[in-house]
Tab-separated table of C-alpha atoms and ligand atoms in Angstrom:
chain	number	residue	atom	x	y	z
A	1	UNK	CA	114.306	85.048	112.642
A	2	UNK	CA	117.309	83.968	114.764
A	3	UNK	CA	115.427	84.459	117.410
A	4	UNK	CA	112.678	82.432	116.982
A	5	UNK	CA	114.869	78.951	115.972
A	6	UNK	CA	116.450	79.243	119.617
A	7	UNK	CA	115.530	77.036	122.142
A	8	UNK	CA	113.752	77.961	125.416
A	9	UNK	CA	116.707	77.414	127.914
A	10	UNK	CA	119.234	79.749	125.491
A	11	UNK	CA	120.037	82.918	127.155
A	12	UNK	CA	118.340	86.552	126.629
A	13	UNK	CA	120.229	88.508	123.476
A	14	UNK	CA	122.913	90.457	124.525
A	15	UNK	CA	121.590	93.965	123.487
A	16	UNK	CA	123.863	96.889	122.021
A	17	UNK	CA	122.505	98.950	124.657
A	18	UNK	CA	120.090	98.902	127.324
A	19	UNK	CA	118.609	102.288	128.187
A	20	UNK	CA	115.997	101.024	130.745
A	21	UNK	CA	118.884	99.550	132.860
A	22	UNK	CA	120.859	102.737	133.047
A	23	UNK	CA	117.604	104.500	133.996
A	24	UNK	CA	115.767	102.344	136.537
A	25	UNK	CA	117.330	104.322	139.052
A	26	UNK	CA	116.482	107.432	138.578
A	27	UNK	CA	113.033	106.978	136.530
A	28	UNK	CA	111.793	108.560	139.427
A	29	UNK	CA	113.605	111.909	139.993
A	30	UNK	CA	112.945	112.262	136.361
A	31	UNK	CA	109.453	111.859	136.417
A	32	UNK	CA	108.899	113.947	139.372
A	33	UNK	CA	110.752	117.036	137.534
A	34	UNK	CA	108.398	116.248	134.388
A	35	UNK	CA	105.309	116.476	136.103
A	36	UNK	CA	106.876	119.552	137.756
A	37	UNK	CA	106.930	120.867	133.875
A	38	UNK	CA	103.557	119.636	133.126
A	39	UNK	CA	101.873	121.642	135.652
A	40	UNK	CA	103.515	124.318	135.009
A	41	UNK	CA	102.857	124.327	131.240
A	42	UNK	CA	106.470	125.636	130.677
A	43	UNK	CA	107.455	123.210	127.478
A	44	UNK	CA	109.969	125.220	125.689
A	45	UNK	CA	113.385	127.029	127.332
A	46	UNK	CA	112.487	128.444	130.662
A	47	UNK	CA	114.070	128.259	134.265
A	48	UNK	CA	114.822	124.058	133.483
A	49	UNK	CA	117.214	124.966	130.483
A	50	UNK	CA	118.741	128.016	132.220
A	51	UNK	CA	119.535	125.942	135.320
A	52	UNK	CA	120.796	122.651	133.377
A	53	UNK	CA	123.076	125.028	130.831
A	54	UNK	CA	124.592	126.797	134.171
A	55	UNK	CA	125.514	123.442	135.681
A	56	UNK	CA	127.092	122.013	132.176
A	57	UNK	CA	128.841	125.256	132.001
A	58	UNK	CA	130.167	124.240	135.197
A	59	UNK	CA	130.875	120.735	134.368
A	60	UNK	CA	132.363	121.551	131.466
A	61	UNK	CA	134.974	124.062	133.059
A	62	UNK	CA	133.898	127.147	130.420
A	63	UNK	CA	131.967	130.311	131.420
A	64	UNK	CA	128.709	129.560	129.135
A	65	UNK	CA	126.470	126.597	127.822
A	66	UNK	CA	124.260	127.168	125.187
A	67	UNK	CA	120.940	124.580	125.068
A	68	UNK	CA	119.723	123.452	121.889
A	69	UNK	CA	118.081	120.556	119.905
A	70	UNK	CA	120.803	118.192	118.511
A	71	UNK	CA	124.216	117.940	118.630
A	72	UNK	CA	123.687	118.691	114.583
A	73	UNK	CA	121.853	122.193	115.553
A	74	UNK	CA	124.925	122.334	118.249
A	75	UNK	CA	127.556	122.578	115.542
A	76	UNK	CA	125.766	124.518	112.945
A	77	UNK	CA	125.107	127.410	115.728
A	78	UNK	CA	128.501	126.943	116.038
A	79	UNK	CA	129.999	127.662	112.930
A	80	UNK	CA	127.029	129.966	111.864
A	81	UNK	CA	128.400	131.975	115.167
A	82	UNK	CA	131.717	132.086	113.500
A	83	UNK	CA	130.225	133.730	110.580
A	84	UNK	CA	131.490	130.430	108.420
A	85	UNK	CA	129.833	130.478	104.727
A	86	UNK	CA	130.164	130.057	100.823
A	87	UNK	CA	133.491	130.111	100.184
A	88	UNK	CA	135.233	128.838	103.062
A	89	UNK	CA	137.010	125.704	104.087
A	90	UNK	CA	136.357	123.678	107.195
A	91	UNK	CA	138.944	120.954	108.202
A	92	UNK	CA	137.259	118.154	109.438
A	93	UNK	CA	137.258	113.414	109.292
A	94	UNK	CA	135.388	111.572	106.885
A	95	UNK	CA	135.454	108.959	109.853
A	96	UNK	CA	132.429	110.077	111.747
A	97	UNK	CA	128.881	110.278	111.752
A	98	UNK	CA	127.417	112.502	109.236
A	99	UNK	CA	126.089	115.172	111.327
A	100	UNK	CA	129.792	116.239	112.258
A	101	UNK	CA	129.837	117.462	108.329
A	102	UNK	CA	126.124	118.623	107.961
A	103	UNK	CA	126.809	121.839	110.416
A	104	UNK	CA	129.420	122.355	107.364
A	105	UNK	CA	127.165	121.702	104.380
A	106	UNK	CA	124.778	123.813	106.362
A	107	UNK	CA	126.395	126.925	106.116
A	108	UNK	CA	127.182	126.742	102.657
A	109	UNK	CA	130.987	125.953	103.284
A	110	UNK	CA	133.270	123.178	101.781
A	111	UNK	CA	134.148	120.619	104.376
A	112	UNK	CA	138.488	119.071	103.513
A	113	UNK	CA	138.814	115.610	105.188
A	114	UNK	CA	141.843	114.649	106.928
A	115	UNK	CA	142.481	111.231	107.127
A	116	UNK	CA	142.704	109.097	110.687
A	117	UNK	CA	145.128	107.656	112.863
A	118	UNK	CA	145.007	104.157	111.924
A	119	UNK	CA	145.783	103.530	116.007
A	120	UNK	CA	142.808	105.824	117.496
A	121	UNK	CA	140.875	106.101	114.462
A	122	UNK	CA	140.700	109.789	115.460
A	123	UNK	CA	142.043	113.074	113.079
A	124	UNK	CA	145.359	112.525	112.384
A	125	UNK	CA	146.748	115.823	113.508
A	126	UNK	CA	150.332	115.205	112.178
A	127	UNK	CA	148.118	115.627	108.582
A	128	UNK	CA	146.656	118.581	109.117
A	129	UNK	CA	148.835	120.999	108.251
A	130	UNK	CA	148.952	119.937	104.492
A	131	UNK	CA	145.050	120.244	104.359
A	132	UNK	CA	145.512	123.667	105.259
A	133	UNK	CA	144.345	126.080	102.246
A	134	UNK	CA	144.136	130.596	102.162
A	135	UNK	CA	140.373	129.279	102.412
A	136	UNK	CA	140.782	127.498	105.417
A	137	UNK	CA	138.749	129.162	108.452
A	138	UNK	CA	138.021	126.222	110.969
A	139	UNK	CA	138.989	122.662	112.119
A	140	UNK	CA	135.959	120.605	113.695
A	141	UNK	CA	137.939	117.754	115.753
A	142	UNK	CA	136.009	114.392	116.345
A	143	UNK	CA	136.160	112.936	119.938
A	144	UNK	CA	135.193	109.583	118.480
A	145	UNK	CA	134.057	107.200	120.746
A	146	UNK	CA	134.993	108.789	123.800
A	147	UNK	CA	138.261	109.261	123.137
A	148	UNK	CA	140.329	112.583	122.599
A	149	UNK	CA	141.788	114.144	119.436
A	150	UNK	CA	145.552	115.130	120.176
A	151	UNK	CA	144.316	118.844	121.456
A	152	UNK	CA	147.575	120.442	122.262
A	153	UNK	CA	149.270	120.303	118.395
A	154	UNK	CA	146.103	121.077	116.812
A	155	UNK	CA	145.376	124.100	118.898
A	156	UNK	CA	148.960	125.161	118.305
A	157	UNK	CA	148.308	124.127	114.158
A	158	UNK	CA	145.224	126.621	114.354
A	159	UNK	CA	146.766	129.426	116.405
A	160	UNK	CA	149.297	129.628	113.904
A	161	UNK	CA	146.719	129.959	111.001
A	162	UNK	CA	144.044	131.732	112.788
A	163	UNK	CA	141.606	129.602	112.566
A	164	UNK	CA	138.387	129.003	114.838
A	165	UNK	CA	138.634	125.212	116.575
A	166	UNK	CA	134.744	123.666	116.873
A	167	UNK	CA	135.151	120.394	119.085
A	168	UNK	CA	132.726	117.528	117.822
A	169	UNK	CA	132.272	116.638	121.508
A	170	UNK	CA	128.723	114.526	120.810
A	171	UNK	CA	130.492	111.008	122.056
A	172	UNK	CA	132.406	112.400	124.949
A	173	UNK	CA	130.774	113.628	127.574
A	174	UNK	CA	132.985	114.118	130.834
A	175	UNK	CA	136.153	113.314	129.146
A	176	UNK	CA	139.093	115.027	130.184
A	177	UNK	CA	142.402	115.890	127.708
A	178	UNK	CA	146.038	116.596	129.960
A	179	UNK	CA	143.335	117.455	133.072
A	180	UNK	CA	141.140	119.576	130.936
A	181	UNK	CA	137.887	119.386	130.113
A	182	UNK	CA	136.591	118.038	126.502
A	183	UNK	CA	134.396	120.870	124.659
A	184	UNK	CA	136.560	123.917	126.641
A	185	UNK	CA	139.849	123.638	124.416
A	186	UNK	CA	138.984	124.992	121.447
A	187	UNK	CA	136.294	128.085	121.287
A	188	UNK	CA	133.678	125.577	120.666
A	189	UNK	CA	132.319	122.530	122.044
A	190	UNK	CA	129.415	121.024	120.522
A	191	UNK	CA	127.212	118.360	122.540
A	192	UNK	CA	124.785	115.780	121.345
A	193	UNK	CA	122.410	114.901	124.033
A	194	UNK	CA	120.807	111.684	121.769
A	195	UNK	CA	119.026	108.938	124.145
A	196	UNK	CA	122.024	106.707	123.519
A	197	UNK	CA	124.848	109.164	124.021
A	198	UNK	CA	127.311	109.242	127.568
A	199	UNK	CA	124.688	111.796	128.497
A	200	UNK	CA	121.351	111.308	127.186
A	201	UNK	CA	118.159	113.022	126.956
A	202	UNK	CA	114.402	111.449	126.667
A	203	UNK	CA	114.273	113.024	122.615
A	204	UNK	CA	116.197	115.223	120.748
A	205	UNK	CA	118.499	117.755	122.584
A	206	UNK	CA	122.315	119.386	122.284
A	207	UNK	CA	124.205	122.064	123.881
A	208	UNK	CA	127.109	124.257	122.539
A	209	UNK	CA	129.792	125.183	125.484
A	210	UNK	CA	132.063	128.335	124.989
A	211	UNK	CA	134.125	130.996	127.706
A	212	UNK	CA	133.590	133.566	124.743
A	213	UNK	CA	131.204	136.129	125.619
A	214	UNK	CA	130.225	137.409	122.131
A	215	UNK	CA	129.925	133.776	120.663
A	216	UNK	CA	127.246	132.719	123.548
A	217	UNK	CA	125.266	135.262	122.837
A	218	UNK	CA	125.590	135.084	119.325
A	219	UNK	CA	123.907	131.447	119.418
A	220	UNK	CA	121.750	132.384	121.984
A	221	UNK	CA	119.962	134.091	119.124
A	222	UNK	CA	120.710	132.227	116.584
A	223	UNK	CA	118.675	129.094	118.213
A	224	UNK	CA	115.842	131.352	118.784
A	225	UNK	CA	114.579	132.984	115.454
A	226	UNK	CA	117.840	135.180	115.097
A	227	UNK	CA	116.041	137.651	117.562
A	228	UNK	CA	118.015	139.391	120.105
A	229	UNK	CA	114.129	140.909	121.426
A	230	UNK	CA	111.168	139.373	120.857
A	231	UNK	CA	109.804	139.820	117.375
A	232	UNK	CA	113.322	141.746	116.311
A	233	UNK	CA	114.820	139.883	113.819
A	234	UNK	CA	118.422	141.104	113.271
A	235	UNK	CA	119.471	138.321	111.438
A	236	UNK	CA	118.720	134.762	109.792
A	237	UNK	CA	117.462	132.639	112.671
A	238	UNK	CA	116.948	128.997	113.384
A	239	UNK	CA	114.378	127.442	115.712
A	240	UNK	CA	116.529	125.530	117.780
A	241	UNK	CA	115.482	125.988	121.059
A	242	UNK	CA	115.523	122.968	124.131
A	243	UNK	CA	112.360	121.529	125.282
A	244	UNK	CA	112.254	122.094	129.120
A	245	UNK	CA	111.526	118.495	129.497
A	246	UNK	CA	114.885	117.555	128.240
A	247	UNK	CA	116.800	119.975	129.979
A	248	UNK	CA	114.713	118.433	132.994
A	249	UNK	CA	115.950	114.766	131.945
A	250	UNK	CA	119.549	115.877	131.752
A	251	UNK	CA	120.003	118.019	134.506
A	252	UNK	CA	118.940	115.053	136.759
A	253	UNK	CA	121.257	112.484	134.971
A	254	UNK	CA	124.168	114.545	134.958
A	255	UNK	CA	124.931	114.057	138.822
A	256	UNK	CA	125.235	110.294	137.005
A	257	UNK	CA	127.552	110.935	134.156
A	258	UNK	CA	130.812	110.500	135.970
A	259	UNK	CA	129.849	106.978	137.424
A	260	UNK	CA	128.463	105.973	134.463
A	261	UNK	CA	131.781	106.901	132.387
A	262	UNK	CA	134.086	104.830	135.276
A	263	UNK	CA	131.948	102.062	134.799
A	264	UNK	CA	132.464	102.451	131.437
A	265	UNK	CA	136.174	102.179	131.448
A	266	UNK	CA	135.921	98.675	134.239
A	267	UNK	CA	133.684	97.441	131.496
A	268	UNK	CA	136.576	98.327	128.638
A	269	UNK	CA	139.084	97.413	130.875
A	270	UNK	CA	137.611	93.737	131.394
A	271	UNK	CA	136.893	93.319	127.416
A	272	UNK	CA	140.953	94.641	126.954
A	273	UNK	CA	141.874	91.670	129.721
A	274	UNK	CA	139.595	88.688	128.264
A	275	UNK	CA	140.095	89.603	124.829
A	276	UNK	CA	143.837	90.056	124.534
A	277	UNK	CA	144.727	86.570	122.663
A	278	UNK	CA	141.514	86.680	120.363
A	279	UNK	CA	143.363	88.169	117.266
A	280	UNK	CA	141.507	91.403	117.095
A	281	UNK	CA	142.371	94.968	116.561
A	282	UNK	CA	141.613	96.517	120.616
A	283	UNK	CA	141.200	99.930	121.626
A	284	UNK	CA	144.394	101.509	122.326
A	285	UNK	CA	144.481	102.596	126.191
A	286	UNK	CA	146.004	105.766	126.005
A	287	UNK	CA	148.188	107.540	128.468
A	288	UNK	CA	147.615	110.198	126.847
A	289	UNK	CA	144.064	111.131	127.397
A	290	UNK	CA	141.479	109.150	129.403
A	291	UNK	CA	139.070	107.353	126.920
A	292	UNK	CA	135.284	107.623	128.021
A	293	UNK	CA	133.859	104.640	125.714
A	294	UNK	CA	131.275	105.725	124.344
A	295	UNK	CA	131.751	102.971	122.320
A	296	UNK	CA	134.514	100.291	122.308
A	297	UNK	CA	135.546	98.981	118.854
A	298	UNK	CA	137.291	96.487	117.485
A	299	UNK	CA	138.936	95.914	114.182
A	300	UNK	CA	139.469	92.796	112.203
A	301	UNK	CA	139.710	92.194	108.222
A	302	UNK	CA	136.646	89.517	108.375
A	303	UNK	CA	134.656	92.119	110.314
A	304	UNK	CA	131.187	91.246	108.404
A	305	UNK	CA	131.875	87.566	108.903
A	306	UNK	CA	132.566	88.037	112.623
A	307	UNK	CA	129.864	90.228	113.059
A	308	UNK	CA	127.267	87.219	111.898
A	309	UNK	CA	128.905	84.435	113.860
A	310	UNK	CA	128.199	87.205	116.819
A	311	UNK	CA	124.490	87.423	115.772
A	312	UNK	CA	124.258	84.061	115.194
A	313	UNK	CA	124.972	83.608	119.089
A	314	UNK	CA	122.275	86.283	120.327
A	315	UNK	CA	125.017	89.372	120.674
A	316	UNK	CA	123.977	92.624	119.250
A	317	UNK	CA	126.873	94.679	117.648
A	318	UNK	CA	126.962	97.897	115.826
A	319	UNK	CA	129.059	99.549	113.080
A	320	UNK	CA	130.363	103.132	113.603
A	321	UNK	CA	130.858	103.945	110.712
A	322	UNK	CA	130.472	101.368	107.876
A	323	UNK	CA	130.479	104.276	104.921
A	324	UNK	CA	132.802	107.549	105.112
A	325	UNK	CA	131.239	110.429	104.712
A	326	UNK	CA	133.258	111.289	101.755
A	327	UNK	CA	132.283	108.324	99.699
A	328	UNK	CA	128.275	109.284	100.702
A	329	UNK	CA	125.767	109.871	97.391
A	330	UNK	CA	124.970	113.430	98.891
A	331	UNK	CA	128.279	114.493	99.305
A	332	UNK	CA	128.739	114.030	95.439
A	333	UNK	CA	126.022	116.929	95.169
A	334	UNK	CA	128.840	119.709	96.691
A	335	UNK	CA	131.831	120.603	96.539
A	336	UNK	CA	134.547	118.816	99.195
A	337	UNK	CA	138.089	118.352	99.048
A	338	UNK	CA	139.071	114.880	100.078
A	339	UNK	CA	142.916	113.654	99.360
A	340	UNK	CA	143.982	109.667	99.645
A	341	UNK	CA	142.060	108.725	103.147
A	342	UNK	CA	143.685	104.908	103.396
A	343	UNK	CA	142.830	104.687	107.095
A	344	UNK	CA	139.747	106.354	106.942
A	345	UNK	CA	138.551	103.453	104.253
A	346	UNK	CA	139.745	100.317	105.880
A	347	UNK	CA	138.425	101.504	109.409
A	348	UNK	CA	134.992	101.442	107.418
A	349	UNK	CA	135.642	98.248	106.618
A	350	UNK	CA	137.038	96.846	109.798
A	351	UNK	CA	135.203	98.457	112.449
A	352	UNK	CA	133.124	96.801	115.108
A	353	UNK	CA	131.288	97.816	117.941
A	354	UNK	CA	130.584	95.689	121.197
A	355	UNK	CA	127.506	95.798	123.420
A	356	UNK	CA	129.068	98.518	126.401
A	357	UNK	CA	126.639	100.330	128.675
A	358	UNK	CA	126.588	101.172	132.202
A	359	UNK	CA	124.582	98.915	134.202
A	360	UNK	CA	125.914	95.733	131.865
A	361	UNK	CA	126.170	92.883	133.783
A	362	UNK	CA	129.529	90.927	134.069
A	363	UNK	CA	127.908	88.037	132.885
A	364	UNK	CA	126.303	89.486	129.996
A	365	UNK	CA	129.923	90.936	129.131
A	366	UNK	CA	131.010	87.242	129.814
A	367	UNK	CA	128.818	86.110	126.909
A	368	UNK	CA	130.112	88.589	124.499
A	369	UNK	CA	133.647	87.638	125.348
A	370	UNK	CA	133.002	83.872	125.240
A	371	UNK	CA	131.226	84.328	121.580
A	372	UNK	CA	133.447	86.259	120.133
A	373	UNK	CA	135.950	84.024	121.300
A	374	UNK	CA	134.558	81.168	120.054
A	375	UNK	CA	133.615	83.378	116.127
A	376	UNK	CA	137.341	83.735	115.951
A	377	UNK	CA	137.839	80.152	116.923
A	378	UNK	CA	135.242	78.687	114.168
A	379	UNK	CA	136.891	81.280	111.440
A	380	UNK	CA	140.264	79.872	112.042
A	381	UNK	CA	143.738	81.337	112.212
B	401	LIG	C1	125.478	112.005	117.601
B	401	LIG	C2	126.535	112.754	116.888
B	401	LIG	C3	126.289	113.976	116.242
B	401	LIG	C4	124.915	114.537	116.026
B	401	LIG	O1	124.133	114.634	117.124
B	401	LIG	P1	122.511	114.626	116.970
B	401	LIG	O2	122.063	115.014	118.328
B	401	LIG	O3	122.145	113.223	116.606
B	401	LIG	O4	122.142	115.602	115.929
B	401	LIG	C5	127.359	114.652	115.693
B	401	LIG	N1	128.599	114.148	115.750
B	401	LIG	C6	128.879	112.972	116.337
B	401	LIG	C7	130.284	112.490	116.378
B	401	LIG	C8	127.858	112.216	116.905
B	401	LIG	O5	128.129	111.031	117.469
């Protein structure tokens, strides 16, 4: 509706996200390798997924890569590998998107929140230990937005309690913690290769990356019908095998991914600069851990009014996440344990996301910084 009371000379929207720019220039390669799988007739698995789950093993700095069909499949294999069920406890944020806490609810276990760092708005690892419960049997981590949960404590929080660590690596492709790859820290790292992620597919796709022999090839069959030999079924399967195609799409945009993430953090790097003085909550830049930006969000206590004065001026926004998962209607259906998670409601509340993408033109960043400039201006101090 917006749209259609602006005059002709007004600029284009600023979208959220613009796919089509980020793959102009490689629409080819891609298209090549898809007609490569079309003549072939080889849809599902096959020599594409083997070769694109050998290089992300690579990539990823751990011995195996295991191909599947969404980062949700990712972490269910995961914790299914980990023989996780009724019964046990799985440590995990109420600040994330659902699918983190599905792989959970999946396998019949009872997913604890922990609360986040109101700085980060990532698992505050200093709470952990309280959560902690003779039930307890895994952590899941978050890597929210690109940016890394504090590895080194928590890994030293789980050795101490034996428990299994399943990264929730879906928004941080290529990131790195102290030098070390994201995903290869704990025993599990769980990708999601959605269109819009740091590393995207053309559909539905996800990978699981592990150094531990047994677990690989303990999701190796669980993606494929729980069958270690055709038509053997040992034990409860899932279909969640990769479509060639994707593994096609990936393995061609993954000689991208680094790029894309630097121009990433230029584009974060110029919002930081421009929008020091406008009176809203930034992005830490951590020392710490390099941030990929898979998204880069603001806070502010007027966040829905903010958001409209930004529509109002053609800029798309998003809101990751607007509702925890512990206050969602399904989650009232099973059993969770959830203490006082302050941070994790008033991030809900206060969260914004800004248009960041690689490809995004300086002057379409421009306009975001100029409107939101000027929506903080109109709201007064
Ligand atoms: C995208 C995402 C998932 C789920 O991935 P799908 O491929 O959409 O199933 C899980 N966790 C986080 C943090 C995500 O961003």
């Amino acid at each position: 509706m917006l749209a259609m009371q602006r005059k002709d000379q007004d600029p284009a929207p600023v979208p959220f996200m613009d796919l089509a720019a980020v793959h102009a220039p490689l629409q080819e390669r891609i298209e090549e390798r898809i007609r490569g799988i079309a003549s072939l007739s080889s849809f599902v698995m096959g020599p594409d997924v083997e070769r694109f789950e050998a290089r992300f093993a690579e990539y990823c700095g751990v011995e195996f890569a295991v191909g599947c069909n969404s980062g949700t499949s990712a972490i269910h294999m995961a914790l299914s590998a980990l023989d996780i069920g009724p019964g046990d406890e799985v440590i995990t944020v109420s600040h994330t998107f659902v699918g983190t806490v599905w792989g959970v609810l999946y396998c019949g276990a009872t997913p604890v929140f922990v609360d986040v760092d109101a700085a980060t708005m990532t698992m505050d690892v200093t709470q952990l230990e309280e959560r902690i419960s003779a039930r307890t049997r895994a952590i899941v981590p978050v890597h929210l937005y690109g940016q890394a949960v504090d590895m080194d404590p928590l890994m030293s929080i789980a050795r101490k309690h034996g428990l299994a660590v399943v990264e929730d690596a879906a928004q941080a492709h290529g990131l790195r913690y102290k030098g070390r790859p994201i995903g290869s820290i704990g025993d599990i790292g769980c990708f999601s290769f959605y269109p819009g992620k740091n590393l995207g597919a053309w559909g539905e796709a996800g990978a699981t990356v592990t150094s531990d022999r047994d677990l690989a090839a303990r999701m190796r069959r669980l993606r494929d019908h729980g069958q270690p030999q055709r038509y053997h079924h040992d034990e409860l399967g899932f279909n969640y095998r990769m479509d060639s195609i994707q593994a096609a799409v990936l393995d061609v945009k993954l000689d991208y991914l680094d790029d894309w993430n630097r121009q990433r953090q230029v584009l974060a790097d110029r919002y930081r600069q421009r929008l020091g003085g406008a009176g809203v909550g930034l992005p830490e830049s951590s020392t710490r851990a390099e941030h990929v930006y898979h998204l880069f969000v603001i806070r502010h206590a007027l966040r829905d009014r903010i958001r409209q004065e930004l529509d109002q001026r053609a800029i798309q926004t998003g809101l990751h996440y607007p509702v925890p998962v512990h206050r969602q209607k399904v989650l009232t259906r099973y059993d969770c344990r959830t203490g006082l998670l302050s941070n994790t409601d008033s991030v809900a509340r206060e969260c914004l996301s800004l248009p960041l993408y690689p490809g995004m033109t300086v002057e379409c960043q421009e306009r975001v910084c100029e409107s939101l400039l000027a929506a903080m201006d109109h709201l007064g101090p």
